[in-house]
XYZ file of C-alpha atoms in Angstrom:
319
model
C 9.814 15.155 10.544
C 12.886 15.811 8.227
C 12.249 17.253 4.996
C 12.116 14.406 1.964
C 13.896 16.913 -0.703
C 17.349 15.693 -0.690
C 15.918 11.771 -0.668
C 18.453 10.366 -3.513
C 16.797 10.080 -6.851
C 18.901 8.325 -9.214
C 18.275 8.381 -13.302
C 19.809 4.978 -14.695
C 19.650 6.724 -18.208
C 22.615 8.547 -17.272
C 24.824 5.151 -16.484
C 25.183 4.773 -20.618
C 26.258 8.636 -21.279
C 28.668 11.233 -19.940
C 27.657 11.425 -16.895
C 27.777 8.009 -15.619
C 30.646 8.765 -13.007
C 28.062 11.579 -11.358
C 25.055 9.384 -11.467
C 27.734 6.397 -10.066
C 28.899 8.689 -7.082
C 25.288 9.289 -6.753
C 24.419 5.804 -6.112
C 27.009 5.128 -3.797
C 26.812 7.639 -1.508
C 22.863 6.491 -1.698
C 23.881 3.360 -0.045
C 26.367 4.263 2.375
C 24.341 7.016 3.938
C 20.674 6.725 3.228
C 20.229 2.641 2.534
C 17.525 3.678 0.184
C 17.071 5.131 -3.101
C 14.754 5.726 -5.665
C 15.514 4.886 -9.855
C 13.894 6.615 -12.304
C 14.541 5.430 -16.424
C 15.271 1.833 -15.386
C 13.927 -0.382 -18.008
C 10.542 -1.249 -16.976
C 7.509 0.233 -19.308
C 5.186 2.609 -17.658
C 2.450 0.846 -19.817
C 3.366 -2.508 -17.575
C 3.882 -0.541 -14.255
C 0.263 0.831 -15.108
C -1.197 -2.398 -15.303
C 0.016 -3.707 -12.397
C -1.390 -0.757 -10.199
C -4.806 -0.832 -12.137
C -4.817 -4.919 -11.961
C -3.226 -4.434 -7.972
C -5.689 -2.016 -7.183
C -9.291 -3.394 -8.807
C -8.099 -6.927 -6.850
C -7.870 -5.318 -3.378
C -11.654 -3.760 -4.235
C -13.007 -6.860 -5.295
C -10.988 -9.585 -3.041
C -9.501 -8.301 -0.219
C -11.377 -5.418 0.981
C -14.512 -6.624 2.977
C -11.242 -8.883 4.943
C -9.739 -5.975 5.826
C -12.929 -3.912 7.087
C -13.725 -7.068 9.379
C -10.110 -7.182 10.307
C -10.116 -3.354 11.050
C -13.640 -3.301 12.956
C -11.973 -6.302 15.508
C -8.505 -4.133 15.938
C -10.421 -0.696 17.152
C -13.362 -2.300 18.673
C -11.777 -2.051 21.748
C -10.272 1.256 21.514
C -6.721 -0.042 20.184
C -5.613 -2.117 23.170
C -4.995 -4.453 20.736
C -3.590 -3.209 17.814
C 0.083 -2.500 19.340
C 1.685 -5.414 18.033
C -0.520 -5.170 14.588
C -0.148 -3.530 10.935
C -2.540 -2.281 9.478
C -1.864 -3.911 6.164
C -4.492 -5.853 3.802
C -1.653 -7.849 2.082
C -0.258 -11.391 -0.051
C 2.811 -12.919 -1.144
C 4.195 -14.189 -4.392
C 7.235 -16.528 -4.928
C 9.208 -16.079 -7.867
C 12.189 -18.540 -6.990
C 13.203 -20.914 -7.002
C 9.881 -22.896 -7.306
C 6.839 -20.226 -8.611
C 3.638 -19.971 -6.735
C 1.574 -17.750 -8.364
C -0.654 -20.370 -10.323
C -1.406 -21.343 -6.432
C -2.834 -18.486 -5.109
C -6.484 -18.348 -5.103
C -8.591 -15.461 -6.649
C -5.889 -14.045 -8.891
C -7.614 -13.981 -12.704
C -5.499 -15.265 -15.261
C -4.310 -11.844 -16.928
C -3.634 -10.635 -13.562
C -0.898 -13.821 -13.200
C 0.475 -12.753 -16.236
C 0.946 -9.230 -15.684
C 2.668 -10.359 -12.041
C 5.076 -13.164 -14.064
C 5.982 -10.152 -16.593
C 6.682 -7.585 -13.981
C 8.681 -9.983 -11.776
C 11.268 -11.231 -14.497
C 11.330 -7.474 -14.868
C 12.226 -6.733 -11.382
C 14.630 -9.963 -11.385
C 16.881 -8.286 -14.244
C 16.837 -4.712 -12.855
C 17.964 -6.110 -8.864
C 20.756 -8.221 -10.645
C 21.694 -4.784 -12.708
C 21.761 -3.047 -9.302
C 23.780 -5.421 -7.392
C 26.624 -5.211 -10.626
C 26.604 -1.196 -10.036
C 27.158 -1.991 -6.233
C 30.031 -3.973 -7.017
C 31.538 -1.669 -9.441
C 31.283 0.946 -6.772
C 32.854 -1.333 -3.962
C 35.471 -2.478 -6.432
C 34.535 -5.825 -6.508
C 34.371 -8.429 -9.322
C 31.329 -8.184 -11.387
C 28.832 -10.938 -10.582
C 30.217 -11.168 -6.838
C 27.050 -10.433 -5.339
C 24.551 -12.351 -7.250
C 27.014 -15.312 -7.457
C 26.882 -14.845 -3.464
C 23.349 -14.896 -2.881
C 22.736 -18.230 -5.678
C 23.403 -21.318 -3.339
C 24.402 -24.911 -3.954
C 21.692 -24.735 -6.745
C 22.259 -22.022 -8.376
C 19.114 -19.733 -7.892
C 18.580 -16.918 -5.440
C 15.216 -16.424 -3.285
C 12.897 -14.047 -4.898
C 9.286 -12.966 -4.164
C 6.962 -10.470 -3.877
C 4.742 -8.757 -0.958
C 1.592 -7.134 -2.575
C -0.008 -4.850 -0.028
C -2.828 -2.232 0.628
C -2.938 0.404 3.076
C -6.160 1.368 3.207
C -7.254 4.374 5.050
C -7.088 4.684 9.530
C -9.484 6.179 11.389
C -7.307 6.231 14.251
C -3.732 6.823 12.718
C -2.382 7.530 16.405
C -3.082 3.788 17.285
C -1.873 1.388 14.911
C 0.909 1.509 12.393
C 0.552 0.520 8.793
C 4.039 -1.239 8.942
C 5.786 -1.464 12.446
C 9.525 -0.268 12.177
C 12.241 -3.013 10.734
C 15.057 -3.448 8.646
C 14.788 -5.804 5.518
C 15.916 -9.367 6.535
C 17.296 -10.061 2.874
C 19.358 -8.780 -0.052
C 18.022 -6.131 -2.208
C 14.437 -4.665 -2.033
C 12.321 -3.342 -5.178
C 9.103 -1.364 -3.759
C 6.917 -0.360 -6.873
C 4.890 1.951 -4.801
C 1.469 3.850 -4.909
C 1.997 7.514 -6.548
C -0.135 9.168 -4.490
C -1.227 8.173 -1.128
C 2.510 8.468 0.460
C 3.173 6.871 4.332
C 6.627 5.102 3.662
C 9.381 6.486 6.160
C 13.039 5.779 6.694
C 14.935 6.640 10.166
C 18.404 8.932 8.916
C 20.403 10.700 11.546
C 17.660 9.947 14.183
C 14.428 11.444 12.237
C 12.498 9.982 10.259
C 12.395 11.071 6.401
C 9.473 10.401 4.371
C 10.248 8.630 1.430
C 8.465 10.997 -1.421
C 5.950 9.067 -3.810
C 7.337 9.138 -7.258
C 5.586 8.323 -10.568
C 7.161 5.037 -12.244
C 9.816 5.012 -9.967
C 11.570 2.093 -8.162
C 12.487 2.624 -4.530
C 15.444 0.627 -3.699
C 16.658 -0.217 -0.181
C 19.574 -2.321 1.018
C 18.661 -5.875 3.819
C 20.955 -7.042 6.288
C 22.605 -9.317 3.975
C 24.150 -6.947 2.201
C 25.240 -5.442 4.833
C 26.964 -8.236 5.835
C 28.555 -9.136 2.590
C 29.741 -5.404 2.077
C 31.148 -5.474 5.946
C 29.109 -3.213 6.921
C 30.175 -0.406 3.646
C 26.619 -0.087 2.877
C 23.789 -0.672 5.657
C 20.410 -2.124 5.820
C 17.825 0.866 7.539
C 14.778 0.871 9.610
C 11.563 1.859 7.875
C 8.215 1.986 8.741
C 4.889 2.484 7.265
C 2.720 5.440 9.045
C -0.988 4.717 8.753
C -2.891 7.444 7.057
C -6.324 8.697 7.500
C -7.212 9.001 3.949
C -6.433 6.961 0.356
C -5.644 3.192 -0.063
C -1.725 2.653 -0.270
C -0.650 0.554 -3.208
C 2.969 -1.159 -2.077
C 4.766 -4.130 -4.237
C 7.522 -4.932 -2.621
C 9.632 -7.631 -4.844
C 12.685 -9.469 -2.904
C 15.933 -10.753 -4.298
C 17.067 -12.405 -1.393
C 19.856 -15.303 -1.491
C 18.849 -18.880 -1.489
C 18.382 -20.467 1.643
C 21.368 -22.826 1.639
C 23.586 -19.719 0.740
C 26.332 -18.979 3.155
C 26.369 -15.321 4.078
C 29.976 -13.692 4.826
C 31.919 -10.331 4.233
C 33.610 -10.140 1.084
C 37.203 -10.713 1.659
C 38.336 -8.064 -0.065
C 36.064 -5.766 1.987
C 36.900 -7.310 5.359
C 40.926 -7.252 4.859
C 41.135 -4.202 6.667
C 38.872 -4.647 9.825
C 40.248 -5.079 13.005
C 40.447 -8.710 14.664
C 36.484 -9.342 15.642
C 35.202 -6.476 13.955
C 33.645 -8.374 10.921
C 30.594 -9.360 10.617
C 29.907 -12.935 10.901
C 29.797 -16.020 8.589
C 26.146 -17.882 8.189
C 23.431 -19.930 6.361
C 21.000 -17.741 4.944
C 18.203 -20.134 5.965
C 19.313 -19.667 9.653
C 19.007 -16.373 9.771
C 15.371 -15.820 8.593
C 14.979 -18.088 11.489
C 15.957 -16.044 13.972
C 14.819 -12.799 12.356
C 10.912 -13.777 11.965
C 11.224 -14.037 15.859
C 12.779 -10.711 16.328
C 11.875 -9.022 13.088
C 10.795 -5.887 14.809
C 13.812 -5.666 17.498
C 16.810 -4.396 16.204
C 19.042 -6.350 13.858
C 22.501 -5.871 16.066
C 21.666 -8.578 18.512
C 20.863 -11.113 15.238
C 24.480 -10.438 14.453
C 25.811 -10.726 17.654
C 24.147 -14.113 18.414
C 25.719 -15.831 14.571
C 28.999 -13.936 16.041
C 28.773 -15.305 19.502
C 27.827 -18.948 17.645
C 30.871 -18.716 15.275
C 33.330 -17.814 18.781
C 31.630 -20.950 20.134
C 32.473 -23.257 17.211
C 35.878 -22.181 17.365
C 36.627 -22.830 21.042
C 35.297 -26.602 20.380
C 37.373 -26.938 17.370
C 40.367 -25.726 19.067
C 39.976 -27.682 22.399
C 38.748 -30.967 20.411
């Protein structure tokens, strides 16, 4: 296991002050060579983040756990046979956008809604923040990327993945979260401060991802690392079951709207080689193919919307 002590840790206080060009080389080479990073001083109160764990945390008690137990006594019953192609997550999803959800979802008490609404227009602002400091630090035009991910209406995709971890008897049979990259754009994890298990694979070993009070983790999907031709990547993570404590994860998704169509920035994809550049897509498509192949590596997704545009242009040019 590689040490977690040089995991990037990136104070957005400094972007106003002095040191903003440090804290901006920071964040780049954050993206370029880990994927992931963690922001500390970025807007959102600790009172609110506080809530949300509390409010996060009593819901799982009273809702969700008995579920899970059932769930868990089924996956070891038979000594783990079975639990191979399982996570051993207790979790529930939120949309944000375009259309909300949240008023849908059963069991969810009223303050617990608001708290969630508050938190998420939160998280909306700081990803669209982020994405302007990734174009500042690719050199392209401010607004590029959240103009890219809006669609013919405007509005990007944006939800959130509320999860427990609870605590694995049998760790060495089951993973909390099998190993994947993110299918979308940019990735806000409000995570539990104490009970770590999140891991990212760097340089062929995976690097816990250290638990950090009111801090953000950040980490990059395939789609931008399409639009930055490849510049910045998307990395596989995993979540490692643990045998003790309950794992808080909110995981909040600005993704681009389904009808948007994903391609390398031109000014980022002027220099590649003939048939090096990543290829041109519908967003919607994509999620298509990647909830089939979600845990398989994301190279072959590529390679098929490559091998699909080589296709179209043999028709066109024989037509």
């Amino acid at each position: 296991m590689a040490p977690a002590s040089s995991f990037p840790i990136i104070d957005m206080g400094l972007l106003a002050g002095e040191e903003r060009p440090a804290a901006m080389d920071l964040l780049h080479d954050a993206c370029e060579n880990w994927g992931f990073f963690q922001v500390l001083d970025h807007g959102i109160s600790t009172e609110l983040m506080d809530e949300v764990e509390k409010m996060t945390k009593e819901h799982y008690k009273r809702v969700r756990e008995q579920r899970f137990l059932e769930f868990a006594s089924k996956t070891l019953e038979d000594g783990g046979r079975a639990a191979e192609n399982l996570d051993w997550e207790s979790t529930f999803f939120v949309r944000h956008l375009p259309e909300p959800n949240i008023a849908e979802i059963p069991d969810l008490d009223e303050e617990y809604r608001r708290v969630m609404k508050q938190f998420a227009a939160e998280l909306e602002r700081l990803a669209e923040r982020l994405l302007d400091l990734l174009c500042e630090n690719l050199g392209l035009e401010k607004g590029y990327l959240t103009r890219a991910f809006r669609g013919s209406k405007g509005v990007p995709t944006f939800g959130t993945k509320v999860s427990s971890y609870p605590p694995c008897p049998r760790p060495d049979l089951v993973k909390g979260l099998r190993a994947h990259t993110d299918a979308g754009g940019i990735i806000l994890l409000f995570q539990d401060d104490r009970v770590g298990g999140l891991q990212l694979l760097r340089d062929g070993e995976w690097v816990d991802v250290p638990p950090t009070r009111h801090s953000i983790v950040v980490n990059l999907g395939d789609q931008l690392e399409v639009i930055t031709n490849g510049r910045y990547k998307s990395v596989l993570h995993r979540v490692v079951a643990q045998a003790d404590g309950n794992r808080m994860s909110i995981a909040s998704f600005y993704n681009p709207a389904s009808d948007a169509v994903i391609f390398p920035a031109p000014a980022l994809a002027e220099a590649e080689a003939a048939g090096g550049a990543y290829p041109r897509f519908v967003f919607e498509d994509y999620m298509k193919l990647y909830v089939r192949h979600k845990f398989e590596d994301k190279e072959p997704r590529f390679e098929a919307f490559k091998s699909m545009e080589s296709q179209s242009t043999k028709l066109i040019a024989t037509a």
